[in-house]
Amino acid sequence: MHVQTRLGTEFGCALERMVLRTPGAYASVVSDEEGDAIDYAHDPDRIDGLEVQLLGAQLGMPLFKLHSTADAQGFTDPLLMVETRTHNLVASPVRHAFVVAMLLERRANLGLALEAFSDGRDALSALLG
């Protein structure tokens, strides 16, 4: 698998590590509260960069609402996972103003994916801090 970052920033490197650590993962993105991608990493043979950017943009509002609800209930670091017949998606708000998401094949190891995602989210949070 060939994974590349769009801009090669520290954010993109953290996203690239997240994807490379997870067999079956092939894209990740961090977006701001406006839905604009700060950077992303993806396998260009599997998914177009524009599709990865749109993935992050579409998740912002629901994830920020999830974060508000989780905060009100005393939960920290909420995570959303969507499972379909062909893919899995893991996403989470970061620092109340950013969203990180990772796209995986359906058969990906979710244990490894969640561990890599959590580590990547923590790394992004520190960079955005």
PDB file of N, CA, C and O in Angstrom, residues 44-104:
ATOM      1  N   PRO A  44      -3.740   6.726  -2.785  1.00  0.00           N
ATOM      2  CA  PRO A  44      -4.365   7.283  -3.993  1.00  0.00           C
ATOM      3  C   PRO A  44      -4.850   6.235  -4.981  1.00  0.00           C
ATOM      4  O   PRO A  44      -5.659   6.547  -5.852  1.00  0.00           O
ATOM      5  N   ASP A  45      -4.386   4.997  -4.826  1.00  0.00           N
ATOM      6  CA  ASP A  45      -4.891   3.922  -5.689  1.00  0.00           C
ATOM      7  C   ASP A  45      -6.262   3.437  -5.235  1.00  0.00           C
ATOM      8  O   ASP A  45      -6.962   2.749  -5.983  1.00  0.00           O
ATOM      9  N   ARG A  46      -6.645   3.769  -4.003  1.00  0.00           N
ATOM     10  CA  ARG A  46      -7.915   3.301  -3.430  1.00  0.00           C
ATOM     11  C   ARG A  46      -8.979   4.382  -3.348  1.00  0.00           C
ATOM     12  O   ARG A  46     -10.171   4.084  -3.416  1.00  0.00           O
ATOM     13  N   ILE A  47      -8.548   5.650  -3.116  1.00  0.00           N
ATOM     14  CA  ILE A  47      -9.517   6.724  -2.920  1.00  0.00           C
ATOM     15  C   ILE A  47      -8.892   8.049  -3.346  1.00  0.00           C
ATOM     16  O   ILE A  47      -7.707   8.294  -3.119  1.00  0.00           O
ATOM     17  N   ASP A  48      -9.703   8.873  -3.959  1.00  0.00           N
ATOM     18  CA  ASP A  48      -9.268  10.188  -4.422  1.00  0.00           C
ATOM     19  C   ASP A  48      -9.140  11.150  -3.241  1.00  0.00           C
ATOM     20  O   ASP A  48      -9.927  11.085  -2.294  1.00  0.00           O
ATOM     21  N   GLY A  49      -8.179  12.041  -3.301  1.00  0.00           N
ATOM     22  CA  GLY A  49      -7.969  13.016  -2.236  1.00  0.00           C
ATOM     23  C   GLY A  49      -9.182  13.876  -1.954  1.00  0.00           C
ATOM     24  O   GLY A  49      -9.467  14.206  -0.796  1.00  0.00           O
ATOM     25  N   LEU A  50      -9.921  14.254  -2.984  1.00  0.00           N
ATOM     26  CA  LEU A  50     -11.115  15.068  -2.787  1.00  0.00           C
ATOM     27  C   LEU A  50     -12.154  14.318  -1.962  1.00  0.00           C
ATOM     28  O   LEU A  50     -12.806  14.898  -1.086  1.00  0.00           O
ATOM     29  N   GLU A  51     -12.305  13.034  -2.199  1.00  0.00           N
ATOM     30  CA  GLU A  51     -13.250  12.232  -1.418  1.00  0.00           C
ATOM     31  C   GLU A  51     -12.857  12.187   0.054  1.00  0.00           C
ATOM     32  O   GLU A  51     -13.715  12.205   0.936  1.00  0.00           O
ATOM     33  N   VAL A  52     -11.557  12.135   0.333  1.00  0.00           N
ATOM     34  CA  VAL A  52     -11.086  12.124   1.715  1.00  0.00           C
ATOM     35  C   VAL A  52     -11.406  13.462   2.380  1.00  0.00           C
ATOM     36  O   VAL A  52     -11.876  13.507   3.521  1.00  0.00           O
ATOM     37  N   GLN A  53     -11.190  14.549   1.669  1.00  0.00           N
ATOM     38  CA  GLN A  53     -11.495  15.877   2.207  1.00  0.00           C
ATOM     39  C   GLN A  53     -12.987  16.010   2.508  1.00  0.00           C
ATOM     40  O   GLN A  53     -13.376  16.555   3.549  1.00  0.00           O
ATOM     41  N   LEU A  54     -13.816  15.515   1.606  1.00  0.00           N
ATOM     42  CA  LEU A  54     -15.265  15.580   1.806  1.00  0.00           C
ATOM     43  C   LEU A  54     -15.713  14.752   3.003  1.00  0.00           C
ATOM     44  O   LEU A  54     -16.647  15.124   3.712  1.00  0.00           O
ATOM     45  N   LEU A  55     -15.038  13.645   3.232  1.00  0.00           N
ATOM     46  CA  LEU A  55     -15.341  12.802   4.379  1.00  0.00           C
ATOM     47  C   LEU A  55     -15.228  13.609   5.671  1.00  0.00           C
ATOM     48  O   LEU A  55     -16.132  13.609   6.500  1.00  0.00           O
ATOM     49  N   GLY A  56     -14.136  14.321   5.837  1.00  0.00           N
ATOM     50  CA  GLY A  56     -13.957  15.148   7.029  1.00  0.00           C
ATOM     51  C   GLY A  56     -14.953  16.290   7.099  1.00  0.00           C
ATOM     52  O   GLY A  56     -15.488  16.596   8.168  1.00  0.00           O
ATOM     53  N   ALA A  57     -15.244  16.901   5.975  1.00  0.00           N
ATOM     54  CA  ALA A  57     -16.164  18.039   5.949  1.00  0.00           C
ATOM     55  C   ALA A  57     -17.578  17.631   6.354  1.00  0.00           C
ATOM     56  O   ALA A  57     -18.272  18.368   7.052  1.00  0.00           O
ATOM     57  N   GLN A  58     -18.018  16.459   5.947  1.00  0.00           N
ATOM     58  CA  GLN A  58     -19.385  16.020   6.216  1.00  0.00           C
ATOM     59  C   GLN A  58     -19.616  15.596   7.663  1.00  0.00           C
ATOM     60  O   GLN A  58     -20.744  15.544   8.127  1.00  0.00           O
ATOM     61  N   LEU A  59     -18.552  15.299   8.378  1.00  0.00           N
ATOM     62  CA  LEU A  59     -18.697  14.776   9.735  1.00  0.00           C
ATOM     63  C   LEU A  59     -18.688  15.836  10.829  1.00  0.00           C
ATOM     64  O   LEU A  59     -19.040  15.546  11.969  1.00  0.00           O
ATOM     65  N   GLY A  60     -18.299  17.039  10.515  1.00  0.00           N
ATOM     66  CA  GLY A  60     -18.112  18.066  11.525  1.00  0.00           C
ATOM     67  C   GLY A  60     -19.287  18.314  12.440  1.00  0.00           C
ATOM     68  O   GLY A  60     -19.187  18.143  13.663  1.00  0.00           O
ATOM     69  N   MET A  61     -20.398  18.713  11.899  1.00  0.00           N
ATOM     70  CA  MET A  61     -21.546  19.097  12.730  1.00  0.00           C
ATOM     71  C   MET A  61     -22.045  17.949  13.614  1.00  0.00           C
ATOM     72  O   MET A  61     -22.238  18.144  14.815  1.00  0.00           O
ATOM     73  N   PRO A  62     -22.261  16.743  13.080  1.00  0.00           N
ATOM     74  CA  PRO A  62     -22.717  15.669  13.963  1.00  0.00           C
ATOM     75  C   PRO A  62     -21.716  15.349  15.076  1.00  0.00           C
ATOM     76  O   PRO A  62     -22.106  15.073  16.210  1.00  0.00           O
ATOM     77  N   LEU A  63     -20.429  15.411  14.765  1.00  0.00           N
ATOM     78  CA  LEU A  63     -19.431  15.093  15.785  1.00  0.00           C
ATOM     79  C   LEU A  63     -19.329  16.177  16.853  1.00  0.00           C
ATOM     80  O   LEU A  63     -19.097  15.880  18.024  1.00  0.00           O
ATOM     81  N   PHE A  64     -19.507  17.425  16.469  1.00  0.00           N
ATOM     82  CA  PHE A  64     -19.483  18.491  17.475  1.00  0.00           C
ATOM     83  C   PHE A  64     -20.694  18.371  18.395  1.00  0.00           C
ATOM     84  O   PHE A  64     -20.601  18.617  19.592  1.00  0.00           O
ATOM     85  N   LYS A  65     -21.839  17.972  17.857  1.00  0.00           N
ATOM     86  CA  LYS A  65     -23.019  17.729  18.701  1.00  0.00           C
ATOM     87  C   LYS A  65     -22.782  16.540  19.628  1.00  0.00           C
ATOM     88  O   LYS A  65     -23.146  16.568  20.800  1.00  0.00           O
ATOM     89  N   LEU A  66     -22.158  15.488  19.105  1.00  0.00           N
ATOM     90  CA  LEU A  66     -21.801  14.330  19.919  1.00  0.00           C
ATOM     91  C   LEU A  66     -20.890  14.760  21.065  1.00  0.00           C
ATOM     92  O   LEU A  66     -21.087  14.357  22.212  1.00  0.00           O
ATOM     93  N   HIS A  67     -19.924  15.609  20.769  1.00  0.00           N
ATOM     94  CA  HIS A  67     -18.986  16.073  21.787  1.00  0.00           C
ATOM     95  C   HIS A  67     -19.709  16.855  22.876  1.00  0.00           C
ATOM     96  O   HIS A  67     -19.454  16.654  24.069  1.00  0.00           O
ATOM     97  N   SER A  68     -20.630  17.732  22.501  1.00  0.00           N
ATOM     98  CA  SER A  68     -21.397  18.514  23.479  1.00  0.00           C
ATOM     99  C   SER A  68     -22.228  17.612  24.375  1.00  0.00           C
ATOM    100  O   SER A  68     -22.262  17.784  25.601  1.00  0.00           O
ATOM    101  N   THR A  69     -22.894  16.644  23.787  1.00  0.00           N
ATOM    102  CA  THR A  69     -23.715  15.702  24.554  1.00  0.00           C
ATOM    103  C   THR A  69     -22.842  14.867  25.489  1.00  0.00           C
ATOM    104  O   THR A  69     -23.182  14.665  26.654  1.00  0.00           O
ATOM    105  N   ALA A  70     -21.719  14.400  24.996  1.00  0.00           N
ATOM    106  CA  ALA A  70     -20.807  13.599  25.817  1.00  0.00           C
ATOM    107  C   ALA A  70     -20.280  14.418  26.989  1.00  0.00           C
ATOM    108  O   ALA A  70     -20.244  13.934  28.122  1.00  0.00           O
ATOM    109  N   ASP A  71     -19.896  15.667  26.729  1.00  0.00           N
ATOM    110  CA  ASP A  71     -19.419  16.546  27.807  1.00  0.00           C
ATOM    111  C   ASP A  71     -20.481  16.724  28.881  1.00  0.00           C
ATOM    112  O   ASP A  71     -20.186  16.672  30.073  1.00  0.00           O
ATOM    113  N   ALA A  72     -21.704  16.943  28.447  1.00  0.00           N
ATOM    114  CA  ALA A  72     -22.805  17.162  29.400  1.00  0.00           C
ATOM    115  C   ALA A  72     -23.036  15.925  30.277  1.00  0.00           C
ATOM    116  O   ALA A  72     -23.486  16.054  31.419  1.00  0.00           O
ATOM    117  N   GLN A  73     -22.722  14.756  29.768  1.00  0.00           N
ATOM    118  CA  GLN A  73     -22.903  13.508  30.511  1.00  0.00           C
ATOM    119  C   GLN A  73     -21.638  13.068  31.245  1.00  0.00           C
ATOM    120  O   GLN A  73     -21.632  12.015  31.887  1.00  0.00           O
ATOM    121  N   GLY A  74     -20.563  13.847  31.124  1.00  0.00           N
ATOM    122  CA  GLY A  74     -19.320  13.518  31.804  1.00  0.00           C
ATOM    123  C   GLY A  74     -18.436  12.523  31.073  1.00  0.00           C
ATOM    124  O   GLY A  74     -17.515  11.968  31.658  1.00  0.00           O
ATOM    125  N   PHE A  75     -18.704  12.291  29.787  1.00  0.00           N
ATOM    126  CA  PHE A  75     -17.880  11.383  28.987  1.00  0.00           C
ATOM    127  C   PHE A  75     -16.771  12.170  28.305  1.00  0.00           C
ATOM    128  O   PHE A  75     -16.984  13.303  27.878  1.00  0.00           O
ATOM    129  N   THR A  76     -15.606  11.568  28.191  1.00  0.00           N
ATOM    130  CA  THR A  76     -14.505  12.236  27.498  1.00  0.00           C
ATOM    131  C   THR A  76     -14.144  11.477  26.227  1.00  0.00           C
ATOM    132  O   THR A  76     -14.336  10.269  26.129  1.00  0.00           O
ATOM    133  N   ASP A  77     -13.629  12.202  25.264  1.00  0.00           N
ATOM    134  CA  ASP A  77     -13.149  11.639  24.001  1.00  0.00           C
ATOM    135  C   ASP A  77     -14.143  10.700  23.324  1.00  0.00           C
ATOM    136  O   ASP A  77     -13.837   9.529  23.053  1.00  0.00           O
ATOM    137  N   PRO A  78     -15.355  11.188  23.003  1.00  0.00           N
ATOM    138  CA  PRO A  78     -16.319  10.324  22.316  1.00  0.00           C
ATOM    139  C   PRO A  78     -15.820   9.959  20.921  1.00  0.00           C
ATOM    140  O   PRO A  78     -15.071  10.707  20.298  1.00  0.00           O
ATOM    141  N   LEU A  79     -16.244   8.815  20.470  1.00  0.00           N
ATOM    142  CA  LEU A  79     -15.821   8.297  19.179  1.00  0.00           C
ATOM    143  C   LEU A  79     -17.045   7.742  18.470  1.00  0.00           C
ATOM    144  O   LEU A  79     -17.892   7.106  19.096  1.00  0.00           O
ATOM    145  N   LEU A  80     -17.143   7.990  17.190  1.00  0.00           N
ATOM    146  CA  LEU A  80     -18.238   7.471  16.376  1.00  0.00           C
ATOM    147  C   LEU A  80     -17.681   6.409  15.442  1.00  0.00           C
ATOM    148  O   LEU A  80     -16.641   6.620  14.809  1.00  0.00           O
ATOM    149  N   MET A  81     -18.358   5.271  15.386  1.00  0.00           N
ATOM    150  CA  MET A  81     -17.962   4.235  14.445  1.00  0.00           C
ATOM    151  C   MET A  81     -19.179   3.869  13.606  1.00  0.00           C
ATOM    152  O   MET A  81     -20.253   3.601  14.147  1.00  0.00           O
ATOM    153  N   VAL A  82     -18.990   3.871  12.308  1.00  0.00           N
ATOM    154  CA  VAL A  82     -20.047   3.487  11.373  1.00  0.00           C
ATOM    155  C   VAL A  82     -19.554   2.258  10.625  1.00  0.00           C
ATOM    156  O   VAL A  82     -18.435   2.236  10.109  1.00  0.00           O
ATOM    157  N   GLU A  83     -20.405   1.253  10.601  1.00  0.00           N
ATOM    158  CA  GLU A  83     -20.053   0.000   9.946  1.00  0.00           C
ATOM    159  C   GLU A  83     -21.042  -0.257   8.817  1.00  0.00           C
ATOM    160  O   GLU A  83     -22.250  -0.166   9.012  1.00  0.00           O
ATOM    161  N   THR A  84     -20.525  -0.545   7.623  1.00  0.00           N
ATOM    162  CA  THR A  84     -21.380  -0.896   6.492  1.00  0.00           C
ATOM    163  C   THR A  84     -20.948  -2.275   5.977  1.00  0.00           C
ATOM    164  O   THR A  84     -20.012  -2.869   6.496  1.00  0.00           O
ATOM    165  N   ARG A  85     -21.612  -2.732   4.947  1.00  0.00           N
ATOM    166  CA  ARG A  85     -21.237  -4.032   4.383  1.00  0.00           C
ATOM    167  C   ARG A  85     -19.846  -4.023   3.771  1.00  0.00           C
ATOM    168  O   ARG A  85     -19.211  -5.054   3.651  1.00  0.00           O
ATOM    169  N   THR A  86     -19.351  -2.854   3.365  1.00  0.00           N
ATOM    170  CA  THR A  86     -18.066  -2.796   2.669  1.00  0.00           C
ATOM    171  C   THR A  86     -16.980  -1.997   3.395  1.00  0.00           C
ATOM    172  O   THR A  86     -15.805  -2.181   3.105  1.00  0.00           O
ATOM    173  N   HIS A  87     -17.364  -1.112   4.299  1.00  0.00           N
ATOM    174  CA  HIS A  87     -16.383  -0.233   4.934  1.00  0.00           C
ATOM    175  C   HIS A  87     -16.718   0.003   6.406  1.00  0.00           C
ATOM    176  O   HIS A  87     -17.856  -0.198   6.840  1.00  0.00           O
ATOM    177  N   ASN A  88     -15.721   0.497   7.120  1.00  0.00           N
ATOM    178  CA  ASN A  88     -15.894   1.003   8.474  1.00  0.00           C
ATOM    179  C   ASN A  88     -15.335   2.413   8.503  1.00  0.00           C
ATOM    180  O   ASN A  88     -14.366   2.723   7.790  1.00  0.00           O
ATOM    181  N   LEU A  89     -15.912   3.227   9.333  1.00  0.00           N
ATOM    182  CA  LEU A  89     -15.471   4.605   9.514  1.00  0.00           C
ATOM    183  C   LEU A  89     -15.346   4.848  11.009  1.00  0.00           C
ATOM    184  O   LEU A  89     -16.262   4.500  11.771  1.00  0.00           O
ATOM    185  N   VAL A  90     -14.243   5.423  11.413  1.00  0.00           N
ATOM    186  CA  VAL A  90     -14.031   5.821  12.797  1.00  0.00           C
ATOM    187  C   VAL A  90     -13.772   7.317  12.775  1.00  0.00           C
ATOM    188  O   VAL A  90     -12.976   7.806  11.965  1.00  0.00           O
ATOM    189  N   ALA A  91     -14.460   8.060  13.650  1.00  0.00           N
ATOM    190  CA  ALA A  91     -14.307   9.514  13.658  1.00  0.00           C
ATOM    191  C   ALA A  91     -14.518  10.060  15.062  1.00  0.00           C
ATOM    192  O   ALA A  91     -15.218   9.455  15.878  1.00  0.00           O
ATOM    193  N   SER A  92     -13.921  11.217  15.304  1.00  0.00           N
ATOM    194  CA  SER A  92     -14.011  11.822  16.624  1.00  0.00           C
ATOM    195  C   SER A  92     -13.733  13.321  16.536  1.00  0.00           C
ATOM    196  O   SER A  92     -12.922  13.752  15.710  1.00  0.00           O
ATOM    197  N   PRO A  93     -14.370  14.097  17.410  1.00  0.00           N
ATOM    198  CA  PRO A  93     -13.978  15.501  17.516  1.00  0.00           C
ATOM    199  C   PRO A  93     -12.648  15.598  18.262  1.00  0.00           C
ATOM    200  O   PRO A  93     -12.306  14.719  19.059  1.00  0.00           O
ATOM    201  N   VAL A  94     -11.901  16.646  17.971  1.00  0.00           N
ATOM    202  CA  VAL A  94     -10.628  16.901  18.641  1.00  0.00           C
ATOM    203  C   VAL A  94     -10.603  18.367  19.064  1.00  0.00           C
ATOM    204  O   VAL A  94     -10.791  19.255  18.232  1.00  0.00           O
ATOM    205  N   ARG A  95     -10.424  18.594  20.351  1.00  0.00           N
ATOM    206  CA  ARG A  95     -10.283  19.946  20.901  1.00  0.00           C
ATOM    207  C   ARG A  95     -11.452  20.873  20.551  1.00  0.00           C
ATOM    208  O   ARG A  95     -11.246  22.046  20.277  1.00  0.00           O
ATOM    209  N   HIS A  96     -12.636  20.383  20.506  1.00  0.00           N
ATOM    210  CA  HIS A  96     -13.862  21.162  20.302  1.00  0.00           C
ATOM    211  C   HIS A  96     -13.950  21.894  18.960  1.00  0.00           C
ATOM    212  O   HIS A  96     -14.945  22.538  18.693  1.00  0.00           O
ATOM    213  N   ALA A  97     -12.918  21.812  18.125  1.00  0.00           N
ATOM    214  CA  ALA A  97     -12.956  22.587  16.892  1.00  0.00           C
ATOM    215  C   ALA A  97     -12.426  21.832  15.675  1.00  0.00           C
ATOM    216  O   ALA A  97     -12.342  22.404  14.600  1.00  0.00           O
ATOM    217  N   PHE A  98     -12.063  20.577  15.856  1.00  0.00           N
ATOM    218  CA  PHE A  98     -11.500  19.800  14.763  1.00  0.00           C
ATOM    219  C   PHE A  98     -12.141  18.413  14.745  1.00  0.00           C
ATOM    220  O   PHE A  98     -12.687  17.961  15.742  1.00  0.00           O
ATOM    221  N   VAL A  99     -12.035  17.761  13.603  1.00  0.00           N
ATOM    222  CA  VAL A  99     -12.567  16.414  13.425  1.00  0.00           C
ATOM    223  C   VAL A  99     -11.469  15.558  12.806  1.00  0.00           C
ATOM    224  O   VAL A  99     -10.767  16.005  11.897  1.00  0.00           O
ATOM    225  N   VAL A 100     -11.323  14.350  13.308  1.00  0.00           N
ATOM    226  CA  VAL A 100     -10.417  13.388  12.695  1.00  0.00           C
ATOM    227  C   VAL A 100     -11.234  12.153  12.324  1.00  0.00           C
ATOM    228  O   VAL A 100     -12.125  11.746  13.068  1.00  0.00           O
ATOM    229  N   ALA A 101     -10.956  11.613  11.144  1.00  0.00           N
ATOM    230  CA  ALA A 101     -11.688  10.435  10.665  1.00  0.00           C
ATOM    231  C   ALA A 101     -10.733   9.501   9.947  1.00  0.00           C
ATOM    232  O   ALA A 101      -9.747   9.938   9.346  1.00  0.00           O
ATOM    233  N   MET A 102     -11.046   8.203  10.010  1.00  0.00           N
ATOM    234  CA  MET A 102     -10.255   7.193   9.317  1.00  0.00           C
ATOM    235  C   MET A 102     -11.212   6.225   8.626  1.00  0.00           C
ATOM    236  O   MET A 102     -12.178   5.761   9.236  1.00  0.00           O
ATOM    237  N   LEU A 103     -10.932   5.919   7.377  1.00  0.00           N
ATOM    238  CA  LEU A 103     -11.743   5.006   6.579  1.00  0.00           C
ATOM    239  C   LEU A 103     -11.008   3.680   6.445  1.00  0.00           C
ATOM    240  O   LEU A 103      -9.798   3.648   6.170  1.00  0.00           O
ATOM    241  N   LEU A 104     -11.755   2.577   6.650  1.00  0.00           N
ATOM    242  CA  LEU A 104     -11.168   1.242   6.653  1.00  0.00           C
ATOM    243  C   LEU A 104     -11.995   0.287   5.803  1.00  0.00           C
ATOM    244  O   LEU A 104     -13.194   0.484   5.619  1.00  0.00           O
TER     245      LEU A 104
END
